[in-house]
Amino acid sequence: MRTGLSEDLIARVLGGLPKYTIAELEKKFPPRNLPDGAMVTRFAPSPTGFMHIGNLYGALIDYKLAQQSNGVFMLRIEDTDTKREVAGAVDVVKNAMHRFGLEYNNDEKYGPYYQSQRKEIYRSVAAELLRSGRAYPCFLTAEDMERIRGEQSSAGFATGIYGEFARDRDIAAEDIIRHLDNGDVPSIRLYSTGDPARRIFCKDAVRGSIGFPENNEDLVLIKSNDGLPTYHFAHLVDDHFMRTTHVVRGEEWLPSLPLHYQLFRMMGWQPPVYIHTATLDKIDGDTGKQRKMSKRKDPECNVAFFLNEGWPVGAVIEYLGNILASGYEEAKLKGAVKNFWEYEMKPKKIPMSGALFDMKKLEWWAKEYIGSMAVSDLVKSVTDWANEYGDDKQKMQVADQNYLTAVLAIERDNPKRVRKDFITWKQTLEIVEFFWDDLFVPNAEYKYNADVLNAFLDTFNIADDKDTWWNKIVEIAQRFGVKNGDVAMNLRVALSGRTNTPDLYSIIQVMGADRVIKRIKAAK
Ligand code: GLU
């Protein structure tokens, strides 16, 4: 520890008097009154205007841990990087959370939840560190730091502000005053007492105990340009005073873990349980090999992609749930649980590396998911999607809700044999396009048997039940010496333009007599 700063100097260095003492903060944000084992988690995105599928994956873990333990799940906006601010970026996050059903519970008592609004809290904790000599004002300029970095690199030393390179770590009061009088604005740095020759053991709920060299860098806690905290300091202060019990974050933060332990220990606070998640991989379409997802190459990196393309959000959640809880799929197939919310996930089982997000696998989950939906829910989902994201054609398809319901109800009455070809709301509307005259594309290649079609028209009665209808087809087949299937295929192609459709009788019933007759006449 170094000599602490006087109250006057603290106020000058921090650009104002601290509002609270640590004791006051402890009282203002008391430990939460929750049942034993309740987990308090938070999703803490930096609002960049882009929500990565990996963010959604992390947020799902947060949400799930809180949900299954009767805890609390918060959304904290980490908007301390004023250079990277993007208008509307918070709405992107909030909208995604809402769409994917990850509702958060930001109890006002522990707020505010925008870091940019928590300056008083950070300043108060920083004041305590300056007072006790565990932090100091540093007046190194960007040029100074660049020079130091250059010197370190050429001498083969680790780069950073530490030890002898931390010029201001023992700066005297009169030098601080001289700088301040000169109009220089300091950053606040940790006065690190760590020694890399010693090891610090940190815990990760997935990886267990991990030994790291102690941190000796005097890292910035409060930045000079805007008086806002760095990630490290905000993490310490916010997760302590928001009473977070479990911190779920990307594995890129793993190397910072010794620093975070150091900070919590320095304050005498209990560090949270950490869960570092693996970056999601995919199977590369060209090479067939597993690789990291890339924001530039892979549209499915962006959560907005799933909303725009009409993927059932419930299926995306189910699939992500299966990635993070490897036993889930099996439990579901066995019928032990109905959905991911009923399954109890174990932090220990979250994948440490190589978590694969495979669109082909997602398709399977989507087919199963849609297959288990009630028709009315399917119609509503497709309609909501078309009205929000669809083009004129898709909006037209959902305009007549009765017709759409009849179309989508085909092959859904027998729960054991529900059609499984719908994957997304968009693709569902594409598959059934032929039901609308404006979208129907007649099949110009197919060689129709005009006799068969004429014979069908002669005896066609929309009121026939399925057996009567089929008997007529059998009769026509016999009359012309063709197979039953040939007759059906002639009708199928004439009505849909396709050689592969769901149940033909149902199609005829849904289309109605006029449309059926018109299309068959046009086909001959
Ligand atoms: N804002 C940080 C990030 O987006 C949050 C990490 C954390 O959850 O602590 O990486």
Coordinates of C-alpha atoms and ligand atoms in Angstrom, one line a residue:
M1 CA 0.0 0.0 0.0
R2 CA 1.1 3.6 -0.6
T3 CA 0.3 6.8 1.3
G4 CA -3.4 7.6 1.1
L5 CA -4.7 10.9 -0.3
S6 CA -6.3 13.6 1.8
E7 CA -10.0 14.2 1.4
D8 CA -9.4 17.5 -0.5
L9 CA -7.1 15.8 -2.9
I10 CA -9.5 12.9 -3.4
A11 CA -12.2 15.4 -4.3
R12 CA -10.0 17.2 -6.8
V13 CA -8.7 13.9 -8.3
L14 CA -12.2 12.5 -8.8
G15 CA -13.7 15.7 -9.9
G16 CA -16.1 15.9 -6.9
L17 CA -16.7 14.7 -3.4
P18 CA -17.6 11.0 -3.0
K19 CA -21.2 10.7 -2.1
Y20 CA -21.1 7.5 -0.1
T21 CA -18.9 5.7 2.3
I22 CA -18.5 1.9 1.7
A23 CA -20.6 1.3 4.8
E24 CA -23.4 3.5 3.3
L25 CA -23.2 1.6 0.1
E26 CA -23.4 -1.7 1.9
K27 CA -26.6 -0.5 3.6
K28 CA -28.1 1.0 0.5
F29 CA -27.6 -2.3 -1.4
P30 CA -28.1 -4.9 1.3
P31 CA -27.7 -8.7 0.8
R32 CA -30.8 -9.9 -0.9
N33 CA -33.5 -11.7 1.0
L34 CA -33.8 -14.8 -1.1
P35 CA -34.2 -18.5 -0.3
D36 CA -31.1 -20.7 0.2
G37 CA -29.4 -21.6 -3.0
A38 CA -31.1 -18.8 -5.0
M39 CA -28.8 -17.5 -7.7
V40 CA -28.5 -13.9 -8.7
T41 CA -27.3 -13.5 -12.3
R42 CA -27.0 -10.8 -14.8
F43 CA -26.6 -10.4 -18.5
A44 CA -24.2 -7.5 -19.0
P45 CA -23.9 -6.6 -22.6
S46 CA -22.0 -3.6 -24.0
P47 CA -24.5 -2.0 -26.4
T48 CA -22.9 -2.3 -29.8
G49 CA -26.0 -2.5 -31.8
F50 CA -25.3 -6.2 -32.6
M51 CA -26.4 -9.1 -30.5
H52 CA -24.2 -12.2 -31.1
I53 CA -25.7 -15.6 -30.8
G54 CA -23.0 -16.2 -28.1
N55 CA -24.5 -13.4 -26.1
L56 CA -27.9 -15.1 -26.3
Y57 CA -26.3 -18.3 -25.2
G58 CA -24.8 -16.6 -22.2
A59 CA -28.0 -14.8 -21.3
L60 CA -29.9 -18.1 -21.5
I61 CA -27.5 -19.6 -18.9
D62 CA -28.0 -16.6 -16.7
Y63 CA -31.7 -16.8 -17.0
K64 CA -31.9 -20.5 -16.5
L65 CA -29.8 -20.5 -13.4
A66 CA -32.0 -17.8 -11.8
Q67 CA -35.2 -19.5 -13.0
Q68 CA -34.4 -22.9 -11.7
S69 CA -33.2 -21.6 -8.3
N70 CA -35.9 -19.1 -7.7
G71 CA -33.3 -16.4 -7.9
V72 CA -33.0 -13.1 -9.8
F73 CA -31.9 -12.4 -13.4
M74 CA -30.9 -8.8 -14.2
L75 CA -30.0 -6.9 -17.3
R76 CA -27.1 -4.5 -16.9
I77 CA -26.1 -2.2 -19.7
E78 CA -22.3 -1.8 -19.8
D79 CA -22.2 1.5 -21.6
T80 CA -18.9 2.8 -20.3
D81 CA -17.2 2.8 -23.7
T82 CA -18.5 6.1 -24.8
K83 CA -16.4 5.9 -28.0
R84 CA -18.3 2.9 -29.2
E85 CA -21.8 4.1 -28.4
V86 CA -24.4 3.3 -31.0
A87 CA -27.9 4.8 -31.1
G88 CA -30.7 2.3 -30.5
A89 CA -28.3 -0.3 -29.4
V90 CA -30.0 -0.9 -26.0
D91 CA -33.3 -1.5 -27.8
V92 CA -31.6 -4.2 -29.9
V93 CA -30.7 -6.0 -26.7
K94 CA -34.0 -5.5 -24.9
N95 CA -36.0 -6.5 -28.0
A96 CA -34.0 -9.7 -28.4
M97 CA -34.4 -10.6 -24.7
H98 CA -38.1 -10.1 -24.9
R99 CA -38.5 -12.0 -28.1
F100 CA -36.6 -15.0 -26.8
G101 CA -38.5 -14.9 -23.6
L102 CA -35.6 -14.0 -21.3
E103 CA -37.4 -11.5 -19.2
Y104 CA -35.3 -9.8 -16.6
N105 CA -36.1 -8.5 -13.2
N106 CA -34.3 -5.2 -12.5
D107 CA -35.4 -4.4 -8.9
E108 CA -35.0 -0.6 -8.6
K109 CA -33.4 -1.1 -5.2
Y110 CA -30.2 -2.4 -6.8
G111 CA -30.1 0.0 -9.7
P112 CA -29.4 2.0 -11.7
Y113 CA -28.7 -0.6 -14.3
Y114 CA -26.9 1.6 -16.8
Q115 CA -23.3 1.8 -15.8
S116 CA -23.2 5.4 -17.1
Q117 CA -25.6 6.3 -14.4
R118 CA -23.6 4.7 -11.6
K119 CA -20.7 7.2 -11.5
E120 CA -21.4 8.2 -7.9
I121 CA -21.1 4.6 -6.8
Y122 CA -17.8 4.0 -8.6
R123 CA -16.5 7.4 -7.4
S124 CA -17.3 6.5 -3.8
V125 CA -15.5 3.2 -4.0
A126 CA -12.5 4.7 -5.8
A127 CA -12.4 7.4 -3.1
E128 CA -12.0 4.7 -0.5
L129 CA -9.2 3.1 -2.5
L130 CA -7.4 6.4 -2.8
R131 CA -7.9 7.1 0.9
S132 CA -6.3 3.8 1.9
G133 CA -3.5 3.9 -0.7
R134 CA -4.8 1.0 -2.7
A135 CA -5.2 3.1 -5.8
Y136 CA -3.5 6.3 -7.1
P137 CA -4.0 9.0 -9.6
C138 CA -1.8 8.4 -12.7
F139 CA -0.9 11.2 -15.1
L140 CA 0.7 9.1 -17.8
T141 CA -0.4 10.4 -21.2
A142 CA -1.1 8.3 -24.2
E143 CA 2.3 9.2 -25.6
D144 CA 4.0 8.3 -22.3
M145 CA 2.4 4.9 -22.5
E146 CA 3.3 4.3 -26.1
R147 CA 6.9 5.1 -25.3
I148 CA 6.9 2.8 -22.3
R149 CA 5.4 0.0 -24.4
G150 CA 8.1 0.5 -27.1
E151 CA 10.8 0.4 -24.5
Q152 CA 9.4 -2.8 -22.9
S153 CA 9.0 -4.5 -26.3
S154 CA 12.5 -3.8 -27.4
A155 CA 13.9 -4.9 -24.0
G156 CA 11.8 -8.1 -24.2
F157 CA 9.8 -7.2 -21.1
A158 CA 6.1 -7.8 -20.6
T159 CA 4.2 -4.7 -21.7
G160 CA 1.9 -2.8 -19.3
I161 CA 2.1 -0.4 -16.4
Y162 CA 3.6 -2.3 -13.5
G163 CA 6.5 -2.0 -11.0
E164 CA 9.2 0.4 -12.2
F165 CA 7.2 1.3 -15.3
A166 CA 4.3 2.6 -13.2
R167 CA 5.9 6.0 -13.0
D168 CA 3.2 7.5 -10.7
R169 CA 2.5 4.7 -8.4
D170 CA 4.3 6.5 -5.5
I171 CA 3.5 10.0 -6.7
A172 CA 3.7 12.6 -3.9
A173 CA 0.9 14.9 -3.0
E174 CA 2.7 18.0 -4.2
D175 CA 3.2 16.4 -7.6
I176 CA -0.4 15.5 -7.8
I177 CA -1.3 19.1 -7.0
R178 CA 1.1 20.4 -9.6
H179 CA -0.5 18.2 -12.3
L180 CA -4.0 19.2 -11.3
D181 CA -3.1 22.9 -11.3
N182 CA -1.7 22.3 -14.7
G183 CA -5.1 21.0 -15.8
D184 CA -4.0 17.4 -16.2
V185 CA -6.7 14.9 -15.7
P186 CA -5.6 11.6 -14.1
S187 CA -6.8 8.1 -14.5
I188 CA -7.1 6.1 -11.3
R189 CA -5.0 3.0 -11.2
L190 CA -4.8 0.1 -8.9
Y191 CA -1.7 0.0 -6.7
S192 CA -1.0 -3.6 -7.3
T193 CA 0.8 -5.6 -4.7
G194 CA 0.7 -8.8 -6.7
D195 CA 3.8 -10.7 -7.5
P196 CA 3.8 -12.9 -10.7
A197 CA 6.2 -15.3 -9.0
R198 CA 3.4 -16.3 -6.7
R199 CA 0.3 -18.1 -7.8
I200 CA -3.3 -17.3 -7.1
F201 CA -6.0 -20.0 -7.3
C202 CA -9.3 -19.0 -8.8
K203 CA -12.4 -20.9 -9.2
D204 CA -14.5 -21.4 -12.3
A205 CA -17.7 -23.5 -11.9
V206 CA -17.0 -25.4 -15.1
R207 CA -13.2 -25.7 -15.0
G208 CA -12.7 -26.1 -11.2
S209 CA -9.7 -24.4 -9.5
I210 CA -7.2 -22.7 -11.8
G211 CA -3.8 -21.4 -10.8
F212 CA -2.6 -18.1 -12.3
P213 CA 0.5 -16.0 -11.6
E214 CA -0.6 -13.1 -9.5
N215 CA -1.3 -9.8 -11.3
N216 CA 1.2 -7.1 -10.9
E217 CA -0.2 -4.6 -13.3
D218 CA -1.5 -1.3 -12.0
L219 CA -4.6 -1.5 -14.1
V220 CA -6.8 1.5 -14.8
L221 CA -9.9 1.5 -12.6
I222 CA -11.3 4.9 -13.6
K223 CA -10.5 6.3 -17.0
S224 CA -9.2 9.8 -17.4
N225 CA -11.1 10.8 -20.5
D226 CA -14.7 10.4 -19.1
G227 CA -14.4 9.5 -15.5
L228 CA -16.1 6.2 -16.2
P229 CA -14.9 2.8 -14.8
T230 CA -13.1 0.2 -16.8
Y231 CA -14.8 -3.2 -17.1
H232 CA -12.7 -4.6 -14.2
F233 CA -13.7 -1.9 -11.7
A234 CA -17.3 -1.9 -12.8
H235 CA -17.5 -5.6 -12.5
L236 CA -16.1 -5.5 -8.9
V237 CA -18.4 -2.7 -7.8
D238 CA -21.6 -3.7 -9.6
D239 CA -21.5 -7.4 -9.0
H240 CA -20.8 -6.8 -5.4
F241 CA -23.5 -4.2 -4.8
M242 CA -26.0 -5.9 -7.1
R243 CA -25.3 -9.0 -5.0
T244 CA -24.6 -11.1 -8.0
T245 CA -23.9 -14.7 -7.0
H246 CA -23.0 -16.1 -10.4
V247 CA -21.1 -14.3 -13.2
V248 CA -21.6 -16.0 -16.6
R249 CA -19.3 -14.4 -19.2
G250 CA -17.3 -15.3 -22.3
E251 CA -14.0 -17.2 -22.0
E252 CA -12.2 -14.2 -23.2
W253 CA -12.4 -12.9 -19.6
L254 CA -10.7 -16.0 -18.1
P255 CA -7.2 -14.4 -18.2
S256 CA -8.6 -11.5 -16.1
L257 CA -9.8 -13.8 -13.4
P258 CA -6.7 -13.4 -11.2
L259 CA -7.1 -9.6 -11.3
H260 CA -10.8 -9.9 -10.4
Y261 CA -10.0 -12.2 -7.5
Q262 CA -7.3 -9.7 -6.4
L263 CA -9.8 -6.8 -6.5
F264 CA -12.5 -8.7 -4.5
R265 CA -9.9 -9.8 -1.9
M266 CA -8.5 -6.3 -1.6
M267 CA -12.0 -5.1 -0.7
G268 CA -12.6 -8.0 1.6
W269 CA -15.6 -9.1 -0.5
Q270 CA -16.7 -12.6 -1.5
P271 CA -16.0 -13.1 -5.3
P272 CA -19.0 -14.4 -7.2
V273 CA -19.0 -17.9 -8.7
Y274 CA -17.6 -17.6 -12.2
I275 CA -18.8 -19.5 -15.3
H276 CA -16.7 -18.8 -18.4
T277 CA -18.5 -20.0 -21.5
A278 CA -16.9 -21.4 -24.6
T279 CA -17.2 -19.4 -27.9
L280 CA -19.7 -21.0 -30.2
D281 CA -18.3 -23.0 -33.2
K282 CA -19.9 -24.0 -36.4
I283 CA -19.3 -26.5 -39.1
D284 CA -17.8 -24.6 -42.1
G285 CA -20.0 -25.1 -45.2
D286 CA -17.0 -25.4 -47.5
T287 CA -14.5 -27.4 -45.5
G288 CA -16.9 -29.4 -43.4
K289 CA -14.6 -28.6 -40.4
Q290 CA -15.5 -27.2 -37.1
R291 CA -14.4 -23.6 -36.6
K292 CA -15.3 -20.5 -34.6
M293 CA -18.3 -18.6 -35.8
S294 CA -17.4 -15.4 -37.6
K295 CA -19.4 -12.2 -37.5
R296 CA -18.3 -11.4 -41.0
K297 CA -18.9 -14.7 -42.6
D298 CA -21.9 -16.2 -40.8
P299 CA -25.2 -14.5 -40.8
E300 CA -26.4 -16.7 -38.0
C301 CA -23.9 -15.0 -35.7
N302 CA -26.4 -12.2 -35.4
V303 CA -29.5 -12.9 -33.2
A304 CA -31.5 -10.6 -35.5
F305 CA -31.0 -13.2 -38.3
F306 CA -33.3 -15.6 -36.4
L307 CA -36.0 -13.1 -36.0
N308 CA -35.8 -11.8 -39.5
E309 CA -35.9 -15.2 -41.0
G310 CA -38.7 -16.4 -38.8
W311 CA -36.9 -19.1 -36.8
P312 CA -39.2 -20.3 -34.0
V313 CA -37.5 -18.6 -31.0
G314 CA -38.6 -21.4 -28.8
A315 CA -36.7 -23.9 -30.9
V316 CA -33.5 -21.7 -30.9
I317 CA -33.8 -21.7 -27.1
E318 CA -34.3 -25.4 -26.9
Y319 CA -31.3 -26.0 -29.1
L320 CA -29.1 -23.6 -27.2
G321 CA -30.4 -25.3 -24.0
N322 CA -29.2 -28.6 -25.5
I323 CA -25.8 -27.2 -26.2
L324 CA -25.3 -26.0 -22.7
A325 CA -26.9 -28.9 -21.0
S326 CA -25.7 -32.0 -22.8
G327 CA -28.2 -34.3 -21.0
Y328 CA -31.2 -32.3 -22.0
E329 CA -32.0 -33.9 -25.4
E330 CA -32.0 -37.3 -23.9
A331 CA -34.3 -36.3 -21.0
K332 CA -36.7 -34.8 -23.5
L333 CA -36.7 -37.8 -25.8
K334 CA -37.4 -40.0 -22.8
G335 CA -40.3 -37.8 -21.9
A336 CA -38.8 -36.9 -18.5
V337 CA -39.2 -33.2 -19.2
K338 CA -41.4 -31.3 -21.7
N339 CA -39.1 -28.4 -22.4
F340 CA -35.8 -26.8 -21.3
W341 CA -37.4 -24.9 -18.5
E342 CA -38.3 -28.1 -16.8
Y343 CA -34.8 -29.5 -17.0
E344 CA -32.3 -28.8 -14.2
M345 CA -29.0 -27.8 -15.8
K346 CA -25.8 -28.2 -13.9
P347 CA -23.2 -25.4 -14.2
K348 CA -20.4 -28.1 -14.1
K349 CA -21.7 -29.6 -17.4
I350 CA -21.6 -26.4 -19.4
P351 CA -19.1 -27.1 -22.3
M352 CA -15.7 -25.7 -21.7
S353 CA -14.7 -25.6 -25.3
G354 CA -15.9 -26.6 -28.8
A355 CA -19.6 -25.8 -28.2
L356 CA -21.0 -26.4 -31.6
F357 CA -23.9 -24.4 -33.0
D358 CA -25.0 -26.4 -36.0
M359 CA -27.8 -25.0 -38.3
K360 CA -28.6 -28.6 -39.4
K361 CA -29.2 -29.6 -35.8
L362 CA -31.2 -26.4 -35.2
E363 CA -33.4 -27.5 -38.2
W364 CA -34.2 -30.7 -36.4
W365 CA -35.2 -28.9 -33.2
A366 CA -37.3 -26.4 -35.2
K367 CA -39.2 -29.2 -37.0
E368 CA -39.9 -31.0 -33.7
Y369 CA -40.9 -27.7 -32.1
I370 CA -43.3 -26.7 -34.8
G371 CA -44.5 -30.3 -35.1
S372 CA -45.7 -30.1 -31.5
M373 CA -47.5 -26.7 -31.8
A374 CA -51.2 -26.4 -31.8
V375 CA -52.5 -25.1 -35.2
S376 CA -53.8 -21.9 -33.7
D377 CA -50.3 -21.1 -32.2
L378 CA -48.7 -22.0 -35.5
V379 CA -51.0 -19.6 -37.4
K380 CA -50.4 -16.9 -34.9
S381 CA -46.6 -17.2 -35.1
V382 CA -46.6 -17.3 -38.9
T383 CA -49.0 -14.3 -39.0
D384 CA -47.1 -12.2 -36.5
W385 CA -43.9 -12.9 -38.4
A386 CA -45.3 -12.0 -41.8
N387 CA -46.9 -8.8 -40.5
E388 CA -43.6 -7.7 -39.0
Y389 CA -40.9 -9.0 -41.3
G390 CA -42.7 -10.4 -44.4
D391 CA -43.0 -8.9 -47.8
D392 CA -46.3 -8.0 -49.6
K393 CA -46.7 -11.6 -50.8
Q394 CA -46.3 -13.1 -47.3
K395 CA -48.6 -10.5 -45.8
M396 CA -51.3 -11.4 -48.4
Q397 CA -50.9 -15.1 -47.4
V398 CA -51.8 -14.3 -43.8
A399 CA -54.6 -11.9 -44.6
D400 CA -57.4 -14.5 -44.7
Q401 CA -56.9 -16.2 -41.3
N402 CA -59.5 -18.9 -42.0
Y403 CA -57.9 -20.0 -45.2
L404 CA -54.4 -19.9 -43.6
T405 CA -55.6 -22.0 -40.7
A406 CA -57.1 -24.6 -43.0
V407 CA -53.9 -24.7 -45.0
L408 CA -51.7 -25.1 -41.9
A409 CA -54.0 -27.6 -40.3
I410 CA -53.2 -30.2 -43.0
E411 CA -51.6 -33.3 -41.5
R412 CA -51.8 -32.1 -37.9
D413 CA -54.8 -34.1 -36.6
N414 CA -52.9 -37.2 -35.8
P415 CA -50.4 -36.4 -33.1
K416 CA -48.3 -39.5 -34.0
R417 CA -48.0 -38.4 -37.6
V418 CA -47.7 -34.7 -37.6
R419 CA -45.9 -33.3 -40.7
K420 CA -42.4 -32.3 -39.9
D421 CA -41.4 -30.2 -42.9
F422 CA -41.9 -26.7 -41.4
I423 CA -38.7 -25.2 -40.2
T424 CA -39.2 -21.4 -40.1
W425 CA -42.3 -19.2 -40.4
K426 CA -40.8 -17.8 -43.7
Q427 CA -40.2 -21.3 -45.1
T428 CA -43.6 -22.5 -44.0
L429 CA -45.3 -19.8 -46.0
E430 CA -43.1 -20.7 -49.0
I431 CA -44.0 -24.4 -48.8
V432 CA -47.7 -23.6 -48.9
E433 CA -47.6 -20.9 -51.5
F434 CA -49.4 -23.0 -54.1
F435 CA -52.6 -22.6 -52.1
W436 CA -52.9 -19.0 -53.3
D437 CA -53.8 -18.5 -56.9
D438 CA -51.5 -15.5 -57.3
L439 CA -48.5 -17.5 -56.0
F440 CA -49.3 -20.8 -57.7
V441 CA -46.7 -21.8 -60.3
P442 CA -48.2 -24.4 -62.7
N443 CA -45.8 -27.3 -63.6
A444 CA -45.0 -26.8 -67.3
E445 CA -42.8 -29.9 -67.5
Y446 CA -45.1 -32.6 -66.2
K447 CA -46.8 -34.8 -68.9
Y448 CA -50.4 -35.0 -67.8
N449 CA -52.7 -37.8 -68.7
A450 CA -55.7 -35.8 -70.0
D451 CA -58.0 -38.8 -70.0
V452 CA -57.4 -39.3 -66.3
L453 CA -57.9 -35.7 -65.5
N454 CA -61.2 -35.6 -67.5
A455 CA -62.4 -38.7 -65.8
F456 CA -61.7 -37.2 -62.4
L457 CA -63.6 -34.0 -63.3
D458 CA -66.6 -36.0 -64.5
T459 CA -67.1 -37.6 -61.2
F460 CA -65.6 -35.0 -58.8
N461 CA -67.7 -34.1 -55.9
I462 CA -66.1 -32.0 -53.1
A463 CA -68.6 -33.5 -50.6
D464 CA -67.2 -37.0 -51.0
D465 CA -65.7 -38.5 -47.9
K466 CA -62.1 -39.8 -48.2
D467 CA -63.1 -43.4 -49.0
T468 CA -65.6 -42.4 -51.7
W469 CA -63.0 -40.1 -53.2
W470 CA -60.3 -42.8 -53.2
N471 CA -62.6 -45.4 -54.6
K472 CA -63.2 -43.1 -57.6
I473 CA -59.5 -42.8 -58.1
V474 CA -59.0 -46.6 -58.0
E475 CA -61.8 -46.9 -60.5
I476 CA -60.2 -44.3 -62.9
A477 CA -56.9 -46.1 -62.6
Q478 CA -58.4 -49.4 -63.5
R479 CA -60.3 -47.9 -66.4
F480 CA -57.2 -46.5 -68.0
G481 CA -54.8 -49.3 -67.0
V482 CA -52.6 -47.0 -64.8
K483 CA -51.6 -47.2 -61.2
N484 CA -53.6 -45.6 -58.4
G485 CA -50.5 -43.5 -57.7
D486 CA -50.4 -42.2 -61.2
V487 CA -53.9 -40.9 -61.0
A488 CA -53.0 -39.2 -57.7
M489 CA -49.8 -37.8 -59.1
N490 CA -51.7 -36.2 -62.0
L491 CA -54.0 -34.5 -59.6
R492 CA -51.2 -33.6 -57.2
V493 CA -49.1 -31.9 -59.9
A494 CA -52.1 -30.2 -61.5
L495 CA -53.2 -28.7 -58.1
S496 CA -49.8 -27.8 -56.6
G497 CA -47.3 -27.8 -59.4
R498 CA -45.3 -30.2 -57.3
T499 CA -44.7 -33.9 -57.2
N500 CA -44.4 -34.0 -53.4
T501 CA -47.1 -32.6 -51.1
P502 CA -48.9 -33.6 -48.0
D503 CA -52.2 -35.5 -48.1
L504 CA -54.0 -34.9 -51.4
Y505 CA -57.5 -35.3 -50.1
S506 CA -56.9 -32.6 -47.5
I507 CA -55.4 -30.3 -50.1
I508 CA -58.6 -30.7 -52.3
Q509 CA -60.8 -30.0 -49.3
V510 CA -58.9 -26.9 -48.3
M511 CA -58.7 -25.5 -51.9
G512 CA -62.4 -26.0 -52.5
A513 CA -64.3 -27.2 -55.6
D514 CA -63.9 -24.1 -57.8
R515 CA -60.2 -23.8 -57.4
V516 CA -59.7 -27.6 -57.9
I517 CA -61.8 -27.6 -61.1
K518 CA -60.1 -24.5 -62.5
R519 CA -56.6 -25.9 -61.9
I520 CA -57.3 -29.3 -63.3
K521 CA -58.9 -27.8 -66.4
A522 CA -55.9 -25.5 -66.9
A523 CA -53.5 -28.5 -66.6
K524 CA -54.9 -30.7 -69.3
Ligands
GLU1 N1 -19.8 -6.2 -21.1 C1 -19.0 -7.4 -21.0 C2 -19.0 -8.1 -22.3 O1 -19.9 -7.9 -23.1 C3 -19.7 -8.3 -19.9 C4 -18.9 -9.4 -19.5 C5 -19.6 -9.9 -18.2 O2 -20.7 -10.5 -18.3 O3 -19.1 -9.7 -17.1 O4 -18.2 -8.9 -22.6

